[in-house]
PDB file of C-alpha atoms in Angstrom:
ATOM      1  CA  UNK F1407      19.419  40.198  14.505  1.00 85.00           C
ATOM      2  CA  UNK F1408      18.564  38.048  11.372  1.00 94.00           C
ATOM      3  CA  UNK F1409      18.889  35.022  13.419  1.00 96.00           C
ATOM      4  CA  UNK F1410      15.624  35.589  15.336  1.00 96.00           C
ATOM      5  CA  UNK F1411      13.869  35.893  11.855  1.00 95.00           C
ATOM      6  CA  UNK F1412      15.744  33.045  10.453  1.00 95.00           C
ATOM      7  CA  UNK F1413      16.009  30.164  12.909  1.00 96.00           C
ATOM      8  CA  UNK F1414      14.160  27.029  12.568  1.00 97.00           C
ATOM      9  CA  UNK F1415      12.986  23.908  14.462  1.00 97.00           C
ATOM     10  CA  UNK F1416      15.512  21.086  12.606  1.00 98.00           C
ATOM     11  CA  UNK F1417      14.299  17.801  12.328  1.00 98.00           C
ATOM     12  CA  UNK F1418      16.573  16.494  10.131  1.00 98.00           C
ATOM     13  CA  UNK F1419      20.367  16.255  10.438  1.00 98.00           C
ATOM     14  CA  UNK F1420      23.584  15.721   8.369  1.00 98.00           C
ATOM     15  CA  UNK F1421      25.952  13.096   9.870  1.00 95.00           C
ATOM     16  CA  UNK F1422      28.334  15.585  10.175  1.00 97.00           C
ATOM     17  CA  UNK F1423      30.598  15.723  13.932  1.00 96.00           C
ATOM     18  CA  UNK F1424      30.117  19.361  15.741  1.00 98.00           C
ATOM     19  CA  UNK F1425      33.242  20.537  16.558  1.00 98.00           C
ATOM     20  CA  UNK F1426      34.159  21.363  20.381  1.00 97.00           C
ATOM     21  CA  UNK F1427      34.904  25.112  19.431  1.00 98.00           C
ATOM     22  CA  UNK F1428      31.458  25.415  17.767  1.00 98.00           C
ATOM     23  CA  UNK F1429      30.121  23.557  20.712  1.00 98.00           C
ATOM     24  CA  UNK F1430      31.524  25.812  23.116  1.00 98.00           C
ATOM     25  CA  UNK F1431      30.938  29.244  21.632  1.00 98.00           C
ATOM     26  CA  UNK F1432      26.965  27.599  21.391  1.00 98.00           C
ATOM     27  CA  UNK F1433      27.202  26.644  25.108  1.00 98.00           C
ATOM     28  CA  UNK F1434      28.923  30.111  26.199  1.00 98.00           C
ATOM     29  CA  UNK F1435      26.137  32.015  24.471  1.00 98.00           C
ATOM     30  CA  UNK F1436      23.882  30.612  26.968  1.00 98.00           C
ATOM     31  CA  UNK F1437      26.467  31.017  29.812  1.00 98.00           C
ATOM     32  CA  UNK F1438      26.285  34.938  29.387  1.00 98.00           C
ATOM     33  CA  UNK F1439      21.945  34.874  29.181  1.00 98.00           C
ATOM     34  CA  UNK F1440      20.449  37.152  31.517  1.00 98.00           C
ATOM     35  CA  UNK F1441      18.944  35.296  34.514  1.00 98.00           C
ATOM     36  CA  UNK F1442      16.915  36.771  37.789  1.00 97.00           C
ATOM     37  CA  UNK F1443      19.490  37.883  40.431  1.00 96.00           C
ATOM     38  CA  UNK F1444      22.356  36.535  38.430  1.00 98.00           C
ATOM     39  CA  UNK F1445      21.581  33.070  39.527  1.00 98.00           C
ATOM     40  CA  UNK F1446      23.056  31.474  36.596  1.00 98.00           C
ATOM     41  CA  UNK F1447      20.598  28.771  37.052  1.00 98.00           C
ATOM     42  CA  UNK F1448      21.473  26.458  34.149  1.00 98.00           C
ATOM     43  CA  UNK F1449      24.064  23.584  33.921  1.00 98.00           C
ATOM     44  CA  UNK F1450      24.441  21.882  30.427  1.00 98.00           C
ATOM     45  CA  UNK F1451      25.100  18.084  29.880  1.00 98.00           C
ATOM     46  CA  UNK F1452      26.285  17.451  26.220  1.00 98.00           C
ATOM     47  CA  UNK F1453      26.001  14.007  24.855  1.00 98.00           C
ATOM     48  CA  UNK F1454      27.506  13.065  21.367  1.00 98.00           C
ATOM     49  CA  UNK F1455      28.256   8.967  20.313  1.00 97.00           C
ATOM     50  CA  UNK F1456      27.885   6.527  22.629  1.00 98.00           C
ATOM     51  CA  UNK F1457      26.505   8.327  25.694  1.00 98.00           C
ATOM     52  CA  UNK F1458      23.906   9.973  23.465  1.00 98.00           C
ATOM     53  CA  UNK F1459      22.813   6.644  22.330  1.00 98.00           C
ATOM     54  CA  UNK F1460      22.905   5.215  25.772  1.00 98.00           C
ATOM     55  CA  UNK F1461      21.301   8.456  27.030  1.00 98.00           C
ATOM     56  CA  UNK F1462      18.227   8.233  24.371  1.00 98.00           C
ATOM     57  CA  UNK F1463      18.056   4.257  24.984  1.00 98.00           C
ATOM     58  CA  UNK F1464      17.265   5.585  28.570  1.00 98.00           C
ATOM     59  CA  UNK F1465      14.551   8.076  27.529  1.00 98.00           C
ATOM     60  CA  UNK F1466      12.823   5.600  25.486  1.00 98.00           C
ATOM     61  CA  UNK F1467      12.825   2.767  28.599  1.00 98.00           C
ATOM     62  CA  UNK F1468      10.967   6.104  30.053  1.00 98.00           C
ATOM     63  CA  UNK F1469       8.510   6.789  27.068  1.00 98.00           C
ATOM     64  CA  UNK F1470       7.441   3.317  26.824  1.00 97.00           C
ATOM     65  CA  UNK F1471       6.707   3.124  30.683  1.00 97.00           C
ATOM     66  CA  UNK F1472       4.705   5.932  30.778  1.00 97.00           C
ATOM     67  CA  UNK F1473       2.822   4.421  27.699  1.00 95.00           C
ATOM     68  CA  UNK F1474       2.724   0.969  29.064  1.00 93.00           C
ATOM     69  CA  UNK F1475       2.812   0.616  32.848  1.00 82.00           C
ATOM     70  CA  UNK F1476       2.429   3.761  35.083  1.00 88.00           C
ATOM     71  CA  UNK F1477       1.835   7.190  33.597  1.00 95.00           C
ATOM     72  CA  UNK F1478       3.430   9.625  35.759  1.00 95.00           C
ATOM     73  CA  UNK F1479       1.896  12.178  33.335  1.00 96.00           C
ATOM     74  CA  UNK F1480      -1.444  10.893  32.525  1.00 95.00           C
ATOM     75  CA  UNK F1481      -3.339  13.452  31.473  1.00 96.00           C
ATOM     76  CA  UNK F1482      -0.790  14.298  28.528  1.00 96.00           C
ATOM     77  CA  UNK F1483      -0.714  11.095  27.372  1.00 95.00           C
ATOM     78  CA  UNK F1484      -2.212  12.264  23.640  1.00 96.00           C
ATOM     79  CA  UNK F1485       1.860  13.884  24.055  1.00 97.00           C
ATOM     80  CA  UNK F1486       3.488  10.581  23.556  1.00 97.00           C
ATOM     81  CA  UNK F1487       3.379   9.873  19.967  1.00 97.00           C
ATOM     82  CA  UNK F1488       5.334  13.485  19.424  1.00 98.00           C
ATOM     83  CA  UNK F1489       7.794  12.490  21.873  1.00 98.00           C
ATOM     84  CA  UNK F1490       8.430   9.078  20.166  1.00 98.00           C
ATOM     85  CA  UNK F1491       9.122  11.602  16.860  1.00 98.00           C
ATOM     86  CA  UNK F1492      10.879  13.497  18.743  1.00 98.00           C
ATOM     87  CA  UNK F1493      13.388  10.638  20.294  1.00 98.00           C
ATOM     88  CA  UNK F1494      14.027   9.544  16.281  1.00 98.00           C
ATOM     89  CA  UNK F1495      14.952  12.999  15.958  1.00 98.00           C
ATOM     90  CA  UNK F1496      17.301  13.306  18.848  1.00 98.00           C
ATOM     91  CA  UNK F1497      19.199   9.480  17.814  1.00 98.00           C
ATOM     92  CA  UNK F1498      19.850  11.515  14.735  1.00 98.00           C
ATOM     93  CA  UNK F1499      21.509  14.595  16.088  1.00 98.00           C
ATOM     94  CA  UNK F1500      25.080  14.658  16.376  1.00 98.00           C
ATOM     95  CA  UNK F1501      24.911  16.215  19.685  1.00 98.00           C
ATOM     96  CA  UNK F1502      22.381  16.753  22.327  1.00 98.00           C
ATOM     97  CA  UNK F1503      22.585  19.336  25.063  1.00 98.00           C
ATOM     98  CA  UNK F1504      20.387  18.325  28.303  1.00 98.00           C
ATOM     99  CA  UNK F1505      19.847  21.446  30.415  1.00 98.00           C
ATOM    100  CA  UNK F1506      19.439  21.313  34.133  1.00 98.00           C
ATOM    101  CA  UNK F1507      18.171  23.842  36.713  1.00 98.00           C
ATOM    102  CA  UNK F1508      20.752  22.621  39.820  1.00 97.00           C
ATOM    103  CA  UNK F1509      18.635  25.130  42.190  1.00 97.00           C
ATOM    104  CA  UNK F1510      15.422  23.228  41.041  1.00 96.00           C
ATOM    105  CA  UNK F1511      12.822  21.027  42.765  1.00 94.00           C
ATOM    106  CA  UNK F1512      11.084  17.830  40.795  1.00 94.00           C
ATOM    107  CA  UNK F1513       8.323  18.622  39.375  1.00 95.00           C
ATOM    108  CA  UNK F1514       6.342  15.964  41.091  1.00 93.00           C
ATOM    109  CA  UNK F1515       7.168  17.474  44.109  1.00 93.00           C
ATOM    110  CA  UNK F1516       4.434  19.632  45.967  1.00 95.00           C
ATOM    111  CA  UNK F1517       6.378  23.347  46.610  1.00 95.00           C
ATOM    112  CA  UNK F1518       4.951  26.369  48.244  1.00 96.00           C
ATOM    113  CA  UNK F1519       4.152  29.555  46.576  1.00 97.00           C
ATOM    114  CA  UNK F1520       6.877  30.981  47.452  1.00 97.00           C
ATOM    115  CA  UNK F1521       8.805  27.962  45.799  1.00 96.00           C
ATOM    116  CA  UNK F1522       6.904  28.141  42.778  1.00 96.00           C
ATOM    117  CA  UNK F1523       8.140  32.038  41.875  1.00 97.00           C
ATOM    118  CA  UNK F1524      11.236  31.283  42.234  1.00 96.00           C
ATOM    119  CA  UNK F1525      11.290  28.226  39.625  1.00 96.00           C
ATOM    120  CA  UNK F1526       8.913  30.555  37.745  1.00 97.00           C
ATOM    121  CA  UNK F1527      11.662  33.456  37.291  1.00 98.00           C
ATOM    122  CA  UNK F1528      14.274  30.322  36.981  1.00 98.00           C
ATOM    123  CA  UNK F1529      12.237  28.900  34.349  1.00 98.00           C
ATOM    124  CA  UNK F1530      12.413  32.719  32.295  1.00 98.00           C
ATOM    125  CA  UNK F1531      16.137  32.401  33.132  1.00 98.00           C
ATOM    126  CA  UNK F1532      16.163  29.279  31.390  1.00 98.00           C
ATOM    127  CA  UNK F1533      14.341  29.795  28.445  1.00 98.00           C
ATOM    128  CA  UNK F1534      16.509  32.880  27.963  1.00 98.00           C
ATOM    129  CA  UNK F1535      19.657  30.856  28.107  1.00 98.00           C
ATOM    130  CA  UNK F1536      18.362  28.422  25.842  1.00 98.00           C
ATOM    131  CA  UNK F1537      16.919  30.853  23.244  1.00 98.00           C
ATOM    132  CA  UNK F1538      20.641  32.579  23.003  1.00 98.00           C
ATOM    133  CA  UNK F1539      21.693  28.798  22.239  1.00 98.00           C
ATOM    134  CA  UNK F1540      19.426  28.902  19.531  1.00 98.00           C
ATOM    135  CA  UNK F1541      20.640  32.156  18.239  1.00 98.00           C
ATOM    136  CA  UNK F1542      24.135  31.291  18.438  1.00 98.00           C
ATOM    137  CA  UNK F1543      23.515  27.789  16.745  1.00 98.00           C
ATOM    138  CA  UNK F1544      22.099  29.557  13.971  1.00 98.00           C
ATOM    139  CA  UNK F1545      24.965  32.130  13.436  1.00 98.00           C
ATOM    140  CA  UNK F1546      27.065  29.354  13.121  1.00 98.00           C
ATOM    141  CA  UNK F1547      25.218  27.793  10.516  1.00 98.00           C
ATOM    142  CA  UNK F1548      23.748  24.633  12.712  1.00 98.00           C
ATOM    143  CA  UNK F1549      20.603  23.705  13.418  1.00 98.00           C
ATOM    144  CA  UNK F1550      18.559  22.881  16.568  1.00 98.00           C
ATOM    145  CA  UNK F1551      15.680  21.652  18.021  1.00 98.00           C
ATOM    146  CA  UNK F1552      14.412  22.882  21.576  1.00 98.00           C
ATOM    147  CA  UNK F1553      13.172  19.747  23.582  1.00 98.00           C
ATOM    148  CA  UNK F1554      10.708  19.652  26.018  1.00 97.00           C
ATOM    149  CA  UNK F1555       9.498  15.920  25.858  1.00 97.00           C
ATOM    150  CA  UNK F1556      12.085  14.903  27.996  1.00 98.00           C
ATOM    151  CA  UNK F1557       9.454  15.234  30.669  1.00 97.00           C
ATOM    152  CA  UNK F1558       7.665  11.898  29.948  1.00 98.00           C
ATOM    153  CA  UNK F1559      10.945  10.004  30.876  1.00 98.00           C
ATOM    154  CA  UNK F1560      11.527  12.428  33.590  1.00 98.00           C
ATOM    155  CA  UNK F1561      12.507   9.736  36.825  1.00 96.00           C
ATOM    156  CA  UNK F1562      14.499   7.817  34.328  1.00 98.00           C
ATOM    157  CA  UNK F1563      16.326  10.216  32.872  1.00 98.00           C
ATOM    158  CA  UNK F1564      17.240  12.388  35.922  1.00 97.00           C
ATOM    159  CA  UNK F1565      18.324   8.982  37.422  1.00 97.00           C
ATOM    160  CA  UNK F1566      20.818   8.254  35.309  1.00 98.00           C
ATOM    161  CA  UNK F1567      22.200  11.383  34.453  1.00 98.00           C
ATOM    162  CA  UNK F1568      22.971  11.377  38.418  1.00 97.00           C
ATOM    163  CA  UNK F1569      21.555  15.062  38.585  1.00 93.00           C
ATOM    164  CA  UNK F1570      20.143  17.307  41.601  1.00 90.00           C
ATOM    165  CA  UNK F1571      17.769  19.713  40.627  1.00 95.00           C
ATOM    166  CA  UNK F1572      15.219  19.685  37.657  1.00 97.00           C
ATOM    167  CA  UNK F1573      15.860  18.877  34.549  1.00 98.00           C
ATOM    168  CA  UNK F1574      14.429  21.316  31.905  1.00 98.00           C
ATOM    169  CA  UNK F1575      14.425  19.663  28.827  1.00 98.00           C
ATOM    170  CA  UNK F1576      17.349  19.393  25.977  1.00 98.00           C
ATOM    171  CA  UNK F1577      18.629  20.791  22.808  1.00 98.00           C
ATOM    172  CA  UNK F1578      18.985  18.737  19.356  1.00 98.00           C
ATOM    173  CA  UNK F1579      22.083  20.204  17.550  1.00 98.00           C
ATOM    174  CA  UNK F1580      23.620  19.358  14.022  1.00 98.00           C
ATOM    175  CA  UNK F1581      24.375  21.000  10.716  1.00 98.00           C
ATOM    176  CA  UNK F1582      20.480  20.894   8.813  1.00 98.00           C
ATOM    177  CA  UNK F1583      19.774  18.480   6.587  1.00 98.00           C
ATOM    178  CA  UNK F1584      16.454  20.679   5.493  1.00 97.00           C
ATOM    179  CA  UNK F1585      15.503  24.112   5.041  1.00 96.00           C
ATOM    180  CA  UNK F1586      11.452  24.082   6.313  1.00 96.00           C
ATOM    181  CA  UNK F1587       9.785  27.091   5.889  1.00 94.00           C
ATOM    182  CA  UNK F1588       8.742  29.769   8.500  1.00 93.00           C
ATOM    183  CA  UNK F1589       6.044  28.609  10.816  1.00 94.00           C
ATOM    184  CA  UNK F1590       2.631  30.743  11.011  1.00 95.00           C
ATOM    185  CA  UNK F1591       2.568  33.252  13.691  1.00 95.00           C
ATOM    186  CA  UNK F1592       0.069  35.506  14.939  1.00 97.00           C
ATOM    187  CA  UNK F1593       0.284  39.386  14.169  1.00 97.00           C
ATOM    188  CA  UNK F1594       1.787  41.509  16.669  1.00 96.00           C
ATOM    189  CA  UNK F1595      -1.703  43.506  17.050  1.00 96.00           C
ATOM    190  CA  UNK F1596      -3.022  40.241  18.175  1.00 97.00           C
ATOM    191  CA  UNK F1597      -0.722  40.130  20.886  1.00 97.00           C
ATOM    192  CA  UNK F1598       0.271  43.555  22.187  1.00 97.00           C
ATOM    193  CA  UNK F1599      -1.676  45.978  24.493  1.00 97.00           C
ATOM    194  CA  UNK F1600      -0.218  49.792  24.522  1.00 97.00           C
ATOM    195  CA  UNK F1601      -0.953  51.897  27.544  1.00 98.00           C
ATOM    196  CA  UNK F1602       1.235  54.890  27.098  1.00 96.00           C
TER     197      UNK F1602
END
């Protein structure tokens, strides 16, 4: 697939509206991602207009706490300036897709080991949804950005989105205003190990 040589984190959008089709054949590629036991474990909130605005207005209340007040995440506070970028970027998405786990515990919440495999393979489940998102987006000539600063506004956000479960982060989405180049990556020798 040329799309997994081609796709690239968009931080800069055109004003122009997503459609609902294109919006739904993006969100139906993740439907159909392979997840452990067909749990399905993903649930996707889209906000475009108003209730993104009113959405991101909440995630900054959230960003500014934890800068200000009490740091629920205080060891990745050097995080926080990216995540400020990274709310500028969302406000100028057309569309942002928040993606939920509804099977999921909150993360500040201590969970056995058992627990923790399971949101383990949920998290791979995830990931895979949101990666055929990606893919999708791309065929279709948009651009996206794969969020996972959302967790810095994490109480605020999951309060007002009225959610059970954990919330796994979001999707930026919007025809590119950029082309950026490919990002370095490491050779595959670095990274594979054959025992055959």
């Amino acid at each position: 697939m040329e799309e997994i040589y081609t796709r690239r984190s968009i931080r800069k959008y055109k004003q122009e509206p997503v459609s609902v089709d294109i919006l739904e054949q993006i969100l139906d590629a993740g439907r159909v991602a392979p997840s452990g036991k067909n749990k399905q474990p993903w649930r996707f909130l889209v906000y475009g207009g108003e209730g993104k605005e009113q959405l991101l207005a909440v995630m900054q209340k959230g960003l500014e706490r934890e800068q200000k007040k009490e740091a629920m995440l205080p060891a990745s506070g050097y995080g926080l300036p990216d995540a400020f970028h990274t709310l500028k970027i969302m406000k100028k998405a057309p569309v942002v897709i928040m993606v939920v786990n509804p099977y999921g515990k909150n993360p500040f919440s201590n969970i056995t080991a058992d627990e923790r495999f399971t949101e383990i393979i949920d998290s791979l489940s995830v990931g895979a949804s949101i990666q055929n998102m990606l893919l999708k987006a791309q065929a279709l000539g948009l651009g996206t950005l794969w969020v996972g600063n959302t967790c810095f506004a994490y109480a605020e956000l999951i309060e007002y989105m009225e959610i059970e479960g954990q919330l796994m982060g979001a999707v930026a989405l919007g025809y590119a205003d950029e082309k950026p180049g490919a990002r370095p990556r490491k050779e595959l020798a670095e990274l594979v190990a054959y025992y055959l």
